[in-house]
Amino acid sequence: MTATLIWILVALVVIGLYLSWTAGRLDRLHARIDAARAAMDAQLLRRASVAQELATSGVLDPAASIVLYEAAHAARQAVEEQREVAESELSQALRAVFAESQQVDAVKEAPGGEDATVELAEAVRRVPMARRFHNDTVRAARALRRHRKVRWFRLAGHAPFPMAFEMDDEPPAALIERAA
């Protein structure tokens, strides 16, 4: 009788340790999601700021400046529910403005245009990487949260279900080619 109780107690301790380890792992994934989201937000803000700065610099033609400025401003001011759409529209505006390599060359020839082009190309290149890192972390947390043990024992606590950030982040090809 005593041996049976000891084995039951050992089994409960092992199960408790396993559940505790799983909850800790889930907590670490949620912390990584927060860090990845902050890094992605910083890259998106940097891209919008550089685009807005370029739009107001006077090196672009007036129509391109207006399109780029409005898209960058909308991306910077978007509320969370509209952020994916606003960022996608900024990507589309960047592709429209820098659709041809002649536009990139014209910007590079203007005073300060070389630095602005390189800075924008770097910002545009980093957004897909930051978004991919964030979405990979979200995918891992969602996979763990789908396990029965996590749901049954409520190991996620009150943390919101992680959501991926889906947007059009394809960079303008002419900008990436010419800025390199």
XYZ file of C-alpha atoms in Angstrom:
180
model
C 0.000 0.000 0.000
C 2.764 2.460 0.923
C 4.760 1.583 -2.218
C 1.705 2.242 -4.392
C 1.196 5.648 -2.804
C 4.855 6.491 -3.294
C 4.656 5.539 -7.001
C 1.480 7.576 -7.430
C 3.151 10.531 -5.718
C 6.256 10.182 -7.933
C 4.056 10.003 -11.047
C 2.165 13.132 -9.972
C 5.426 14.980 -9.315
C 6.790 13.958 -12.735
C 3.565 15.041 -14.446
C 3.616 18.313 -12.506
C 7.222 18.973 -13.521
C 6.420 18.209 -17.150
C 3.428 20.555 -17.118
C 5.505 23.227 -15.410
C 8.237 22.846 -18.026
C 5.655 23.102 -20.830
C 4.121 26.220 -19.270
C 7.587 27.766 -18.985
C 8.320 26.931 -22.597
C 5.057 28.546 -23.655
C 5.847 31.607 -21.571
C 9.266 31.905 -23.221
C 7.640 31.631 -26.657
C 5.242 34.425 -25.747
C 8.182 36.563 -24.620
C 9.936 35.844 -27.926
C 6.770 36.859 -29.781
C 6.739 40.173 -27.906
C 10.412 40.773 -28.716
C 9.954 39.797 -32.359
C 6.905 42.052 -32.611
C 8.860 44.965 -31.175
C 11.700 44.354 -33.650
C 9.249 44.108 -36.541
C 7.472 47.293 -35.435
C 10.833 49.068 -35.315
C 11.670 47.947 -38.860
C 8.243 48.961 -40.154
C 8.548 52.353 -38.475
C 12.038 52.811 -39.889
C 10.820 51.974 -43.403
C 7.886 54.394 -43.111
C 10.125 57.146 -41.675
C 12.724 56.801 -44.418
C 10.021 56.748 -47.086
C 8.387 59.836 -45.584
C 11.735 61.606 -45.375
C 12.481 60.756 -49.002
C 9.016 61.934 -50.062
C 9.532 65.343 -48.434
C 13.139 65.782 -49.603
C 12.211 67.108 -53.027
C 14.216 64.541 -54.999
C 11.098 62.759 -56.282
C 8.622 64.182 -58.746
C 5.542 65.755 -57.075
C 3.111 62.920 -57.862
C 5.487 60.249 -56.542
C 6.180 62.362 -53.465
C 2.481 62.664 -52.664
C 1.805 58.952 -53.165
C 4.789 57.919 -51.070
C 4.158 60.480 -48.327
C 0.495 59.560 -47.932
C 1.231 55.824 -47.804
C 4.072 56.302 -45.297
C 1.978 58.633 -43.154
C -0.939 56.182 -43.174
C 1.407 53.337 -42.177
C 2.819 55.345 -39.272
C -0.599 56.477 -38.020
C -2.535 53.222 -38.547
C -4.338 51.665 -35.615
C -3.530 48.032 -34.877
C -6.560 46.647 -36.727
C -5.616 48.513 -39.926
C -1.836 48.178 -39.662
C -1.405 45.210 -42.018
C -3.387 46.955 -44.764
C -1.540 50.255 -44.304
C 1.864 48.565 -44.397
C 0.864 46.619 -47.523
C -0.208 49.857 -49.167
C 3.180 51.376 -48.337
C 4.870 48.387 -49.987
C 2.705 48.881 -53.070
C 3.476 52.606 -53.127
C 7.200 51.915 -52.899
C 6.966 49.451 -55.782
C 4.964 51.980 -57.822
C 7.394 54.842 -57.183
C 10.504 52.722 -57.757
C 9.102 50.523 -60.518
C 11.803 51.603 -62.958
C 15.515 51.787 -62.408
C 15.565 55.272 -63.966
C 13.655 56.609 -60.963
C 16.198 55.080 -58.588
C 19.043 56.572 -60.638
C 17.359 59.985 -60.597
C 17.026 59.862 -56.818
C 20.660 58.755 -56.428
C 21.879 61.668 -58.571
C 20.116 64.270 -56.431
C 22.048 65.806 -53.516
C 21.792 63.389 -50.601
C 19.995 60.899 -52.800
C 22.685 58.237 -52.607
C 22.406 57.995 -48.824
C 18.611 58.116 -48.918
C 18.481 55.330 -51.503
C 20.821 53.097 -49.534
C 18.951 53.745 -46.286
C 15.579 53.016 -47.892
C 16.899 49.858 -49.543
C 18.233 48.607 -46.186
C 14.935 49.378 -44.465
C 12.925 47.676 -47.207
C 15.200 44.609 -47.062
C 14.869 44.179 -43.296
C 11.062 44.257 -43.112
C 10.494 40.791 -44.661
C 13.122 39.249 -42.389
C 11.607 40.770 -39.256
C 8.101 39.735 -40.302
C 9.236 36.190 -41.102
C 10.970 35.875 -37.721
C 7.828 37.123 -35.944
C 5.531 34.790 -37.872
C 7.810 31.783 -37.263
C 7.693 32.452 -33.531
C 3.909 32.835 -33.677
C 3.647 29.552 -35.576
C 5.675 27.722 -32.902
C 3.558 29.141 -30.072
C 0.316 28.317 -31.870
C 1.468 24.740 -32.446
C 2.239 24.323 -28.753
C -1.037 25.937 -27.700
C -2.994 23.455 -29.850
C -1.812 20.503 -27.752
C -4.467 18.998 -25.522
C -2.358 19.218 -22.391
C -1.999 22.988 -22.858
C -5.737 23.437 -23.356
C -6.874 21.033 -20.631
C -4.586 22.430 -17.955
C -4.866 26.027 -19.245
C -1.099 26.397 -19.375
C -1.322 29.515 -21.564
C -3.021 31.393 -18.754
C -4.711 34.558 -19.957
C -2.266 35.287 -22.760
C -4.027 36.199 -26.002
C -3.805 33.737 -28.868
C -0.830 34.867 -30.982
C -1.659 36.231 -34.416
C 0.656 36.329 -37.406
C 1.305 39.626 -39.181
C 0.312 39.188 -42.811
C 1.225 41.930 -45.241
C 2.629 42.503 -48.674
C 6.324 43.086 -48.013
C 7.810 42.502 -51.447
C 10.515 45.131 -51.975
C 10.814 47.155 -55.170
C 13.212 45.172 -57.353
C 14.740 48.243 -59.002
C 15.539 49.800 -55.633
C 17.228 46.675 -54.291
C 19.265 46.157 -57.478
C 20.423 49.755 -57.854
C 21.124 50.479 -54.200
C 23.413 47.501 -53.741
